[in-house]
mmCIF file of C-alpha atoms in Angstrom:
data_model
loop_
_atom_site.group_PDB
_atom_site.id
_atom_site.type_symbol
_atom_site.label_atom_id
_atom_site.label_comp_id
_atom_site.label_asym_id
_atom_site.label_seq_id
_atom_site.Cartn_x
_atom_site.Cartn_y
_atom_site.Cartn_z
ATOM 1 C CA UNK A 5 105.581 99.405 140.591
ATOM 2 C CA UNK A 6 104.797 102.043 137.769
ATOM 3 C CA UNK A 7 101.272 102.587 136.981
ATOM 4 C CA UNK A 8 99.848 101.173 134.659
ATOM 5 C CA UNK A 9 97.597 103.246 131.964
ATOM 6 C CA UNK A 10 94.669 101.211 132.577
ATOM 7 C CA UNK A 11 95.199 101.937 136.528
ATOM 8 C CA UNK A 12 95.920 105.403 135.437
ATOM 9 C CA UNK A 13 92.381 105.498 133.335
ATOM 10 C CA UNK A 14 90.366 103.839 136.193
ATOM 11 C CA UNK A 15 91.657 106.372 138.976
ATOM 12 C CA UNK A 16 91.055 109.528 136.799
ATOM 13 C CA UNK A 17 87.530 107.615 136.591
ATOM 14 C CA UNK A 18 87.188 107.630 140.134
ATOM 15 C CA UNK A 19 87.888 110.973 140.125
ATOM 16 C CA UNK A 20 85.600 111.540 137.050
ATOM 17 C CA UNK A 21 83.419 114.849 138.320
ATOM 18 C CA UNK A 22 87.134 116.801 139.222
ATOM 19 C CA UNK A 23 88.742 115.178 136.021
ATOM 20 C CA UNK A 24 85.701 116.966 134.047
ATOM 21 C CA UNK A 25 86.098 120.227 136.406
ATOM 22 C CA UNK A 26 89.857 121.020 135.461
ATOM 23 C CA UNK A 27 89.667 119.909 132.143
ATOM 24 C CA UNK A 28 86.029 120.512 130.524
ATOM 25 C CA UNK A 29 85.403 123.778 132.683
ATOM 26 C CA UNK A 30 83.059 124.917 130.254
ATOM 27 C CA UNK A 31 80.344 122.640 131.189
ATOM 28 C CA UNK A 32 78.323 121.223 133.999
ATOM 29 C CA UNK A 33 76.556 118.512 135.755
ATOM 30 C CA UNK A 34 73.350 116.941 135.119
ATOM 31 C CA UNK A 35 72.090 114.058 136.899
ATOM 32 C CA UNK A 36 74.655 111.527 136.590
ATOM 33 C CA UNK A 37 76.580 112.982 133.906
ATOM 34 C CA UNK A 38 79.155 115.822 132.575
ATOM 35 C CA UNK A 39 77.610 117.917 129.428
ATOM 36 C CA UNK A 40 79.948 119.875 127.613
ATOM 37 C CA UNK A 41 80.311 120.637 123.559
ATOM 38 C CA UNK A 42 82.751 118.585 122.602
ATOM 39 C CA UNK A 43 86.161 116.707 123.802
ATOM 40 C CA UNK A 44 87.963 120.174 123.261
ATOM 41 C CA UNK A 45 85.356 122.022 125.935
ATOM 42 C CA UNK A 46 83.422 124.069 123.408
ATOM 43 C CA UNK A 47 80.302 125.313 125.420
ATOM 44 C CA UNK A 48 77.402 122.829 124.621
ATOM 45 C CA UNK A 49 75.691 119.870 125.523
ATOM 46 C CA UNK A 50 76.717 117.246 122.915
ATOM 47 C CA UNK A 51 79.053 115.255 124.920
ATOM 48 C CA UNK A 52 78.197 113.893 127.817
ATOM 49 C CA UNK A 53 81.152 111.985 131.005
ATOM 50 C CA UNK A 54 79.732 109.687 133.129
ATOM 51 C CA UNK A 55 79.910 109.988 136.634
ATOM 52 C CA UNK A 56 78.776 106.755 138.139
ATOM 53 C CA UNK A 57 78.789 103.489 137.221
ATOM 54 C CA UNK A 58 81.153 100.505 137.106
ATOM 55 C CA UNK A 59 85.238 100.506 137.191
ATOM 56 C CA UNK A 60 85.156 98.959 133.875
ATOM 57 C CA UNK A 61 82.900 97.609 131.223
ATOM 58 C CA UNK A 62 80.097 98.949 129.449
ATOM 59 C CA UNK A 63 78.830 102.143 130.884
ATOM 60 C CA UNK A 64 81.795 102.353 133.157
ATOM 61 C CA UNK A 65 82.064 105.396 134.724
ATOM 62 C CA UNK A 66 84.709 108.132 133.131
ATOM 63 C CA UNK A 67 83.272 106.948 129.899
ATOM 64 C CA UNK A 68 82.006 109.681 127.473
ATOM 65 C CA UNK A 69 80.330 110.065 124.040
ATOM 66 C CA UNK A 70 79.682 113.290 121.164
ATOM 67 C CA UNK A 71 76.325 112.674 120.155
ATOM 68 C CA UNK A 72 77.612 115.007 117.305
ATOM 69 C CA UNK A 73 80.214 113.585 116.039
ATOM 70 C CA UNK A 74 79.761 110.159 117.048
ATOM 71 C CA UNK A 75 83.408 109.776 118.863
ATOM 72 C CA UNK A 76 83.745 108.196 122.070
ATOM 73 C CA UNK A 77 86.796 107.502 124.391
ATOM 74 C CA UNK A 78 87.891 107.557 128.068
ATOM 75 C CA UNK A 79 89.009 110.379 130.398
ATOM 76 C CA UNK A 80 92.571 110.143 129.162
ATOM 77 C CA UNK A 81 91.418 110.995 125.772
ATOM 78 C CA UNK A 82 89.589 114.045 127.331
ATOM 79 C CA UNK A 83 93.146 115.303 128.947
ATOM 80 C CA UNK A 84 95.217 114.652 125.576
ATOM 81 C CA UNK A 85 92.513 116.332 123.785
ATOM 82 C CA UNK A 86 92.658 119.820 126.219
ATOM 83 C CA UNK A 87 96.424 119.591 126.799
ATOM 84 C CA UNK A 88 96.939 119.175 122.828
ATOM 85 C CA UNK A 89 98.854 116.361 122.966
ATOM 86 C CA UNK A 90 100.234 114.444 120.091
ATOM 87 C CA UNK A 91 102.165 111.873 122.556
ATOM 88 C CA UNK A 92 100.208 109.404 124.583
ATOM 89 C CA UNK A 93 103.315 109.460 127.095
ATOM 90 C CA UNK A 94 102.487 113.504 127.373
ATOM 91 C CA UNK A 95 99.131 112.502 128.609
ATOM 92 C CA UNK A 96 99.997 109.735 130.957
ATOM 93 C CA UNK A 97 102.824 112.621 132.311
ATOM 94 C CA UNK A 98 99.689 115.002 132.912
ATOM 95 C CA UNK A 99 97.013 112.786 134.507
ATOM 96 C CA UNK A 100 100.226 111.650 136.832
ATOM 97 C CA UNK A 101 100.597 115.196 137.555
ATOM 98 C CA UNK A 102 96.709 115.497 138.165
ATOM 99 C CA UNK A 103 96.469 112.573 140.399
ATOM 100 C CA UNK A 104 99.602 113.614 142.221
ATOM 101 C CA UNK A 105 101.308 110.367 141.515
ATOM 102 C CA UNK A 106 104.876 109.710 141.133
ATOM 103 C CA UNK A 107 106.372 110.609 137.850
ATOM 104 C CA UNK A 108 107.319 107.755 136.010
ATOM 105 C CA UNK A 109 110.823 107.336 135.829
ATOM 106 C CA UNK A 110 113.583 106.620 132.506
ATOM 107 C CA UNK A 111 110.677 107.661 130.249
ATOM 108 C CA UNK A 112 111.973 110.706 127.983
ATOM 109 C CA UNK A 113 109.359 113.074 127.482
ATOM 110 C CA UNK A 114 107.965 112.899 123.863
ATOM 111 C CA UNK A 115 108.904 109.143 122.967
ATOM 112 C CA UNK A 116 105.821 108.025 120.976
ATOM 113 C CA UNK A 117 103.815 104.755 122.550
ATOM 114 C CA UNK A 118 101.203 102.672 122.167
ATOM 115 C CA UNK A 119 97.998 103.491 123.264
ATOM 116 C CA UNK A 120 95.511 100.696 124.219
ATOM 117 C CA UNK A 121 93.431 101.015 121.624
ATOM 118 C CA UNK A 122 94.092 98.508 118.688
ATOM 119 C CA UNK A 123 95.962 99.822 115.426
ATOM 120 C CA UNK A 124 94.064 100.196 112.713
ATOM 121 C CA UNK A 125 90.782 99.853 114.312
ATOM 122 C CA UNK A 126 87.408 102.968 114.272
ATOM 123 C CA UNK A 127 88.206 103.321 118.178
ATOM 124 C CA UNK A 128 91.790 104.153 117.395
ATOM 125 C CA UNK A 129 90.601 106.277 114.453
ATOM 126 C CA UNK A 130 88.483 108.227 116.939
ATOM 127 C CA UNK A 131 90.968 108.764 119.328
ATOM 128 C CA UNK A 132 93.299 110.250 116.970
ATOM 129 C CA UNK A 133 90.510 112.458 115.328
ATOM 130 C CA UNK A 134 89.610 113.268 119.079
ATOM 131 C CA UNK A 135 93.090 114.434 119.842
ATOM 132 C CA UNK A 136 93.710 116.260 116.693
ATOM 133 C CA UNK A 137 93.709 119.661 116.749
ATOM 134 C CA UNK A 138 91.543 122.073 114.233
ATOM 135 C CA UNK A 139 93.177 122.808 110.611
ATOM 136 C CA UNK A 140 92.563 126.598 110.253
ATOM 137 C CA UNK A 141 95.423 128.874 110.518
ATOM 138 C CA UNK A 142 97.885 124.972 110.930
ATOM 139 C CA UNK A 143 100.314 124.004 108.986
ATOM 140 C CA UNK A 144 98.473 121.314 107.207
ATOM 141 C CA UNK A 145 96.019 124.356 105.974
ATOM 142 C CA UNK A 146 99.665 126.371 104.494
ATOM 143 C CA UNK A 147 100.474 122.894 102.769
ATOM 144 C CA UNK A 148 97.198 122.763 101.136
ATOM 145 C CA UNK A 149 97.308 126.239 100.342
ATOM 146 C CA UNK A 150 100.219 125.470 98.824
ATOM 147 C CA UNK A 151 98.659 122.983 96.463
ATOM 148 C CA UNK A 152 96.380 125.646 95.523
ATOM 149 C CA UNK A 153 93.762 125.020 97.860
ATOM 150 C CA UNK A 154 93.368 128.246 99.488
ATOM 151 C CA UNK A 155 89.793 128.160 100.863
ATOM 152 C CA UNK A 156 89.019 125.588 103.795
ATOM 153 C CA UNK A 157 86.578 126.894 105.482
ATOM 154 C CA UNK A 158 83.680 125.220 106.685
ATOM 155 C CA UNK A 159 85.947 122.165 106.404
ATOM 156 C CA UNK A 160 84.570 120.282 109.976
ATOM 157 C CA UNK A 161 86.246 117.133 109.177
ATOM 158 C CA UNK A 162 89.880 118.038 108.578
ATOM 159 C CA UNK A 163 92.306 118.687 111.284
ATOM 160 C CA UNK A 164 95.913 118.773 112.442
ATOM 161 C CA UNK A 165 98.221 115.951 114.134
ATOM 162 C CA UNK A 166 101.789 117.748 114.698
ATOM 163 C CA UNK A 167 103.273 114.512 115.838
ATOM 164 C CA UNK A 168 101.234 111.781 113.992
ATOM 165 C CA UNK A 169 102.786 108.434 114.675
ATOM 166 C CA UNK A 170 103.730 106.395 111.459
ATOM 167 C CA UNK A 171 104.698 102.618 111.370
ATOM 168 C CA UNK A 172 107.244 101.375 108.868
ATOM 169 C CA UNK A 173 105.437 99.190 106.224
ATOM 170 C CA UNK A 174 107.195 96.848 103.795
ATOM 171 C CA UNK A 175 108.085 99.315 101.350
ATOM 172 C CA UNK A 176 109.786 101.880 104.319
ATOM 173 C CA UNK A 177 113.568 101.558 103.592
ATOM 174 C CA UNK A 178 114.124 102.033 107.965
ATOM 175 C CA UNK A 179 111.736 99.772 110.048
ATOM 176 C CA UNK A 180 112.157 102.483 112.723
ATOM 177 C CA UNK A 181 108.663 104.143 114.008
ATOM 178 C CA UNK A 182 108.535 108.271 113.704
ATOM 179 C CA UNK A 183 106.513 111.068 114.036
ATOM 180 C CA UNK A 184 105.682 113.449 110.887
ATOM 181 C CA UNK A 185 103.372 116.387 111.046
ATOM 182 C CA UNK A 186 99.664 115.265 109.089
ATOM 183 C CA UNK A 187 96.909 116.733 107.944
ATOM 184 C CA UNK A 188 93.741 114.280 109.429
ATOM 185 C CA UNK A 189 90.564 114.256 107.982
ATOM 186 C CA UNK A 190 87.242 112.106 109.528
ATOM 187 C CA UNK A 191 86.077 109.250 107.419
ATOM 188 C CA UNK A 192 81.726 109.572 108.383
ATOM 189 C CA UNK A 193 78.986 107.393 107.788
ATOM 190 C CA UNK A 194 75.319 108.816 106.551
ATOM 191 C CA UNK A 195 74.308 109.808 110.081
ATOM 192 C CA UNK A 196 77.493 111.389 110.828
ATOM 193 C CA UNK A 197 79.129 108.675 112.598
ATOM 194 C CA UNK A 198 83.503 108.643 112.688
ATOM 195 C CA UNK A 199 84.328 105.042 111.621
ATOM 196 C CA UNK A 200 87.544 106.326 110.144
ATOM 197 C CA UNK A 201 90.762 108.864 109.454
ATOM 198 C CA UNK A 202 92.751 109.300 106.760
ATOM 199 C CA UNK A 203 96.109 111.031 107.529
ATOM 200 C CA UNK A 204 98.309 112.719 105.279
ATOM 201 C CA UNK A 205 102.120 112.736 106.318
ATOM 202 C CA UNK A 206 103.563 116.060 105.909
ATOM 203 C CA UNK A 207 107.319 117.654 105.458
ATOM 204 C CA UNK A 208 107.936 119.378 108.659
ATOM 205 C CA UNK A 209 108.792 122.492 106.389
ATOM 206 C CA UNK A 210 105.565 122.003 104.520
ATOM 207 C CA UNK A 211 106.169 121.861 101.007
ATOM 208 C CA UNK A 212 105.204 118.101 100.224
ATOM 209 C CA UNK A 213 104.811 115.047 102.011
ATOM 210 C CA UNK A 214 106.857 113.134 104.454
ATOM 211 C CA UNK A 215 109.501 111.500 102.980
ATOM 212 C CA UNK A 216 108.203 107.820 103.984
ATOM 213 C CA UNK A 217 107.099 105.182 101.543
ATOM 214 C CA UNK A 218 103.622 105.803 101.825
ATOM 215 C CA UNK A 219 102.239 109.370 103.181
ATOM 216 C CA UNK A 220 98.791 108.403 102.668
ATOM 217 C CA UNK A 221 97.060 106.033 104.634
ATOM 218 C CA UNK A 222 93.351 105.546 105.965
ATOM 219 C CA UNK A 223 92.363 103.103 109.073
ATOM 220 C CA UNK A 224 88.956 102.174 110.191
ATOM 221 C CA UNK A 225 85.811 101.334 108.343
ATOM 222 C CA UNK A 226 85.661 102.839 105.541
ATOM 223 C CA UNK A 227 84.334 100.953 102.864
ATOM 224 C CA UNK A 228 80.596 102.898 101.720
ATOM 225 C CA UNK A 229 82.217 105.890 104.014
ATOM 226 C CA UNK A 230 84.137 109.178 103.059
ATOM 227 C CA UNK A 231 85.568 112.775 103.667
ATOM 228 C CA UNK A 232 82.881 114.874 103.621
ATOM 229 C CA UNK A 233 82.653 118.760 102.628
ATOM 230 C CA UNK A 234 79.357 120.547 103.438
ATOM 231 C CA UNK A 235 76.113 119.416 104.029
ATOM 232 C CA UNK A 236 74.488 116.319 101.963
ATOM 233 C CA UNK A 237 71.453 117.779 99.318
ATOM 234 C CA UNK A 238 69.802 116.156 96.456
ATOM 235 C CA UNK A 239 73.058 117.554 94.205
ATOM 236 C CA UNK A 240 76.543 116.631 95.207
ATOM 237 C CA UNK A 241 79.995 115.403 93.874
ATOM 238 C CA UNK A 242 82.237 112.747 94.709
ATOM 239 C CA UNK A 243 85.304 111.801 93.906
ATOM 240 C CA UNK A 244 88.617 109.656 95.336
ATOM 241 C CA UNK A 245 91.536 111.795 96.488
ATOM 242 C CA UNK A 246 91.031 114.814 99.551
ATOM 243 C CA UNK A 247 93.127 117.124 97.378
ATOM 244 C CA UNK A 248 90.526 115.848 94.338
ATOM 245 C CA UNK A 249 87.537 117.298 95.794
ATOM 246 C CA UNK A 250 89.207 120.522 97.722
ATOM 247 C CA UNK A 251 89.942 121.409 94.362
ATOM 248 C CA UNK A 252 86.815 121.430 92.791
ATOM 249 C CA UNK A 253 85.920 122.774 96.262
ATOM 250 C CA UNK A 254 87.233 125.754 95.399
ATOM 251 C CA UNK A 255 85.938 125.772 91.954
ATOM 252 C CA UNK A 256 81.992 125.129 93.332
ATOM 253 C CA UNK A 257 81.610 125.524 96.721
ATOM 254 C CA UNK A 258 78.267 125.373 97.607
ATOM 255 C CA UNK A 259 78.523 122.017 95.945
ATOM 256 C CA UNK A 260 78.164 118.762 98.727
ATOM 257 C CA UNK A 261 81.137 116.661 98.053
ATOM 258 C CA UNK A 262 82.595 113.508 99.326
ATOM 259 C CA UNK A 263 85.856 111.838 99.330
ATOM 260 C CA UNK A 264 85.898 108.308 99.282
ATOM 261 C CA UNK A 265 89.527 108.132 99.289
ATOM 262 C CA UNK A 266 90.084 105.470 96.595
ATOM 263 C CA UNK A 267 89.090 104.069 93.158
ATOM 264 C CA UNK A 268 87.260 100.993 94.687
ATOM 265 C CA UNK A 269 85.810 102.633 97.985
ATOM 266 C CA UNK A 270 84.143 105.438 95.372
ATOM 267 C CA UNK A 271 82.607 102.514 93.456
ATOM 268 C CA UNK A 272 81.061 101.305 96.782
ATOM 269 C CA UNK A 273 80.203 104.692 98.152
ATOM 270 C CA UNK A 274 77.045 104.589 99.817
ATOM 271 C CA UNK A 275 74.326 107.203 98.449
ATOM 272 C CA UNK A 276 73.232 109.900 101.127
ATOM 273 C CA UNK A 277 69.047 110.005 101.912
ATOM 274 C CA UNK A 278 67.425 112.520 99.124
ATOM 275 C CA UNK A 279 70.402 112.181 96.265
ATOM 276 C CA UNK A 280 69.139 113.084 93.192
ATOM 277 C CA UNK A 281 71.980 113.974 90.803
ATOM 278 C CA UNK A 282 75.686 112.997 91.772
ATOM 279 C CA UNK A 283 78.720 114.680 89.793
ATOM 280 C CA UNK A 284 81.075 111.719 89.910
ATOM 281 C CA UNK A 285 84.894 113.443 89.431
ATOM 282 C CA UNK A 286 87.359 110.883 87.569
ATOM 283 C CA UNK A 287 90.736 110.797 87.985
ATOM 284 C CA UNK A 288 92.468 110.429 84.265
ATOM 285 C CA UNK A 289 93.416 106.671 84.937
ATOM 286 C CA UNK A 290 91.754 103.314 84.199
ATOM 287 C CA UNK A 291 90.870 103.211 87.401
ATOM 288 C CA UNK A 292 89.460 105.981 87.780
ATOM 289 C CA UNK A 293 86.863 105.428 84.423
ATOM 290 C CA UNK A 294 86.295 102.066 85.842
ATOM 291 C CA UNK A 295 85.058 103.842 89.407
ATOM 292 C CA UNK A 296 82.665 105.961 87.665
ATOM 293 C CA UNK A 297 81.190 102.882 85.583
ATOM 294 C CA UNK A 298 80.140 101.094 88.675
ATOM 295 C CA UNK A 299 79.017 103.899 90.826
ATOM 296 C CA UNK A 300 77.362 105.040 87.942
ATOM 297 C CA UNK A 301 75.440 102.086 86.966
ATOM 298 C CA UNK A 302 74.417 101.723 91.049
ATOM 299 C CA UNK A 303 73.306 105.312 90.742
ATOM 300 C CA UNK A 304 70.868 104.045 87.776
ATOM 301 C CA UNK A 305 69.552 101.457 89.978
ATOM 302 C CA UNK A 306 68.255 103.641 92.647
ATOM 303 C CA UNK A 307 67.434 106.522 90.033
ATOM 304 C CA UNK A 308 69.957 108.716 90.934
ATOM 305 C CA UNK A 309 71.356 110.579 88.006
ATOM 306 C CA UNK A 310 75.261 110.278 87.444
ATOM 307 C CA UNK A 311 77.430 113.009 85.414
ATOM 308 C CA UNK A 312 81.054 112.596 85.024
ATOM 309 C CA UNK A 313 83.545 115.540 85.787
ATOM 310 C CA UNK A 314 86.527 114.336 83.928
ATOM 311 C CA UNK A 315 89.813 116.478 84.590
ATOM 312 C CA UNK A 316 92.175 117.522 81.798
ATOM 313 C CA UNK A 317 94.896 116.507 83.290
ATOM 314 C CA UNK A 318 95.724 113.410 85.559
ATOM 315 C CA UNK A 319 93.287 114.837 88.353
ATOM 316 C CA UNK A 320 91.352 118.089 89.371
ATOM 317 C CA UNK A 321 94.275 119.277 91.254
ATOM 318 C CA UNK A 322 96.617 119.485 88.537
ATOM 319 C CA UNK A 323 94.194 121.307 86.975
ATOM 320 C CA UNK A 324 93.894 123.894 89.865
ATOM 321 C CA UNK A 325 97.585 124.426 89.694
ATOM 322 C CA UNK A 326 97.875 124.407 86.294
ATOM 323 C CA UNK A 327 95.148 126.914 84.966
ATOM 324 C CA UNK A 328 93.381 128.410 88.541
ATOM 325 C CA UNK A 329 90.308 128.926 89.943
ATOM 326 C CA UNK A 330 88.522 130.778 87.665
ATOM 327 C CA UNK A 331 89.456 128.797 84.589
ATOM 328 C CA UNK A 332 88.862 125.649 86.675
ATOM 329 C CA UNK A 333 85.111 127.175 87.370
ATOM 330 C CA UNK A 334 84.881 128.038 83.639
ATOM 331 C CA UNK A 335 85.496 124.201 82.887
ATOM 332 C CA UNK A 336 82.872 123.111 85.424
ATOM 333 C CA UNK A 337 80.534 125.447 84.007
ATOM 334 C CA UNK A 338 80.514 123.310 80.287
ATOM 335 C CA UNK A 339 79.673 120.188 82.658
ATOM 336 C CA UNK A 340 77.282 121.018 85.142
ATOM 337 C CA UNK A 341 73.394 121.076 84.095
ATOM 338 C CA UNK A 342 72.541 124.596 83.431
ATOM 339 C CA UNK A 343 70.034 125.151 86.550
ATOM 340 C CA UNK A 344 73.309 123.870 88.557
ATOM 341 C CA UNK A 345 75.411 126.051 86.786
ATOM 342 C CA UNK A 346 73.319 128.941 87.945
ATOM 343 C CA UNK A 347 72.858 127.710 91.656
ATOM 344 C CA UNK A 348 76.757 126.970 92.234
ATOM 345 C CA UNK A 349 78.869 129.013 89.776
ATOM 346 C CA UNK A 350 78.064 132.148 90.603
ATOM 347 C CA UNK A 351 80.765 134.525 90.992
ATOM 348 C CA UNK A 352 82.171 134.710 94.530
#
C-alpha cells in the first residue's frame, strides 16, 4: 500500500535531526531543537524544528515555528519550501526520495493535490506563504512593474507562487481546477502574526491577470488584518486594493501603509500601537467614501486623526499610470500636512 502523507510526515519526523541536516544546513542544534532563520534556511535563529516529542499532537516532534513571522507547519512544508515547490505531489516525490521509499506509482509529476491542511483556513494560508518564493527579480514583480509600480523593495510581505492552485467558483465558466502564476502577499496582525494571503492570479505572459472569473482572492483571517508596507509609526496610510497602496508607495515611500484588501475590511482595520495621524486613501466609488466615513469616525474615537487621500481617477493606480510618479507626488503634496510633506516628499 502507497504511503500515505500523514505516514510520509510522521517518518520524516522520526527522522527530524537528518530531515533538518539536508534541508536547513544553515543551522544547528540546540537542546532539543533545530534553529535556523527561516523555512527557506536563511542563517538565524528565528525558527526553531523539534526534535523530540510525540508522533503526533501538540508539540509533536518535526513540528516547527518562525517566531518572526509567526508561520508554522510540519517537515514537509520545510522540504517544499527548500526544493521550491509549487506542487504538493513534488514534495511528497522528494521526501519519498529522502526516505528511500518506493516511488509512488500512476501519479504524473506536477498534477496539483490537496494538501491536508483545510482550504481556506490561516494554516493553509501559512503554508502557501511558507512555500512561496520571494518577489524580487519574479515575474509577479515585472507584472507590477508593468502597472507602474516599479519600486518594491523592502516589500517583506509579497512573494511569488508560479503554480498557485485555483478552484473554480460559481462564476468560473469550466469547473476544472488549474494552476496560474500569482503574486502572494501576507495578510499580518499588529504583532506580526500571518493569519492570511491574498493571491493575485497572473497571465503566464504577464501582462494582466489570469483569465478566471475572479483573480483576486484572500483566505484566512483577515478581518482588522492587512498587507503591510514598512514599519508601523505614529503617521501611516491605508487603503483597500495592493496595487492602491504600491502606488502611493511609490509616490511616498517612507510612508507606513496598509492594505486591508477591501471596502469593509478597511472600515474594520484595526489601529497599530502609537497611531497618531492615518491618511485613509479612497477609491472613487461609494464604497470607497463610505470606508473612509467609518474608519474615520473610529479614528475620532480613539483620537487618531483621519485625512482622506482621494484619487482623481477611479483609484491611485490609475493615477500612477495616467500622470506618473512625480505628478502623483505633486498631488500628495496639496494633501499631506505640511511637516509630513517635508518628512516624506522629499525628492528621491
Amino acid at each position: 500500500m502507497t504511503d500515505s502523507p500523514s505516514d510520509i510526515a510522521r517518518r520524516l519526523g522520526e527522522n527530524a535531526e537528518a530531515v533538518c541536516r539536508h534541508y536547513l544546513s544553515n543551522g544547528r542544534r540546540e537542546g532539543h531543537y533545530w534553529m535556523v532563520g527561516d523555512v527557506r534556511n536563511a542563517p538565524g535563529r528565528s525558527l526553531y524544528v523539534r526534535l523530540t516529542g510525540p508522533r503526533e499532537g501538540r508539540g509533536s516532534v518535526g513540528k516547527w515555528s518562525d517566531a518572526a513571522s509567526g508561520e508554522h507547519g510540519d517537515l514537509l512544508d520545510i522540504i517544499a519550501a527548500s526544493c521550491g515547490h509549487s506542487a504538493f505531489s513534488d514534495t511528497l516525490l522528494e521526501a519519498r526520495r529522502f526516505l528511500s521509499l518506493p516511488l509512488e506509482l500512476g501519479h504524473p509529476p506536477g498534477r496539483i493535490r490537496r494538501t491536508r491542511t483545510n482550504a481556506g483556513t490561516p494554516e493553509a494560508a501559512r503554508r502557501l506563504w511558507a512555500r512561496s518564493l520571494p518577489v524580487g527579480g519574479s515575474p509577479a514583480a515585472a507584472y507590477l512593474a508593468g502597472r507602474g509600480i516599479a519600486d518594491i523593495s523592502n516589500c517583506r510581505w509579497l512573494r511569488f507562487d508560479p503554480r498557485c492552485f485555483y478552484r473554480p467558483g460559481a462564476d468560473d465558466a469550466s469547473d476544472v481546477c488549474t494552476a496560474w502564476p500569482a503574486l502572494i502577499a501576507a495578510v499580518t496582525d499588529n504583532d506580526g502574526a500571518v493569519t492570511g494571503v491574498h493571491r493575485t492570479w497572473l497571465h503566464p505572459d504577464m501582462t494582466g491577470k489570469a483569465p478566471v472569473a475572479t483573480p483576486r482572492r484572500a483566505m484566512g483571517h483577515l478581518l482588522g488584518h492587512g498587507v503591510r508596507f514598512g514599519n508601523e509609526g505614529p503617521v501611516m496610510a491605508a487603503g483597500e486594493g495592493i496595487e492602491t497602496m504600491l502606488s502611493l508607495r511609490q509616490a511616498m515611500p517612507a510612508v507606513p501603509m496598509i492594505a486591508a484588501l477591501s471596502a469593509a475590511h478597511l472600515a474594520a482595520l484595526e489601529f497599530p500601537a502609537g497611531l497618531k495621524r492615518l491618511y485613509i486613501a479612497c477609491d472613487n466609488d461609494p464604497a470607497g467614501e463610505g470606508a473612509f466615513v467609518k474608519l474615520a469616525g473610529r479614528a475620532a474615537d480613539r483620537d487618531i486623526e483621519a485625512i482622506a487621500l482621494l484619487p482623481e481617477r477611479d483609484d491611485f493606480n490609475s493615477d500612477l499610470m495616467t500622470v506618473g510618479r512625480d505628478a502623483l507626488a505633486a498631488r500628495m503634496g496639496t494633501m499631506l500636512k505640511p511637516h509630513d510633506v517635508a518628512q516624506y516628499l522629499q525628492p528621491r
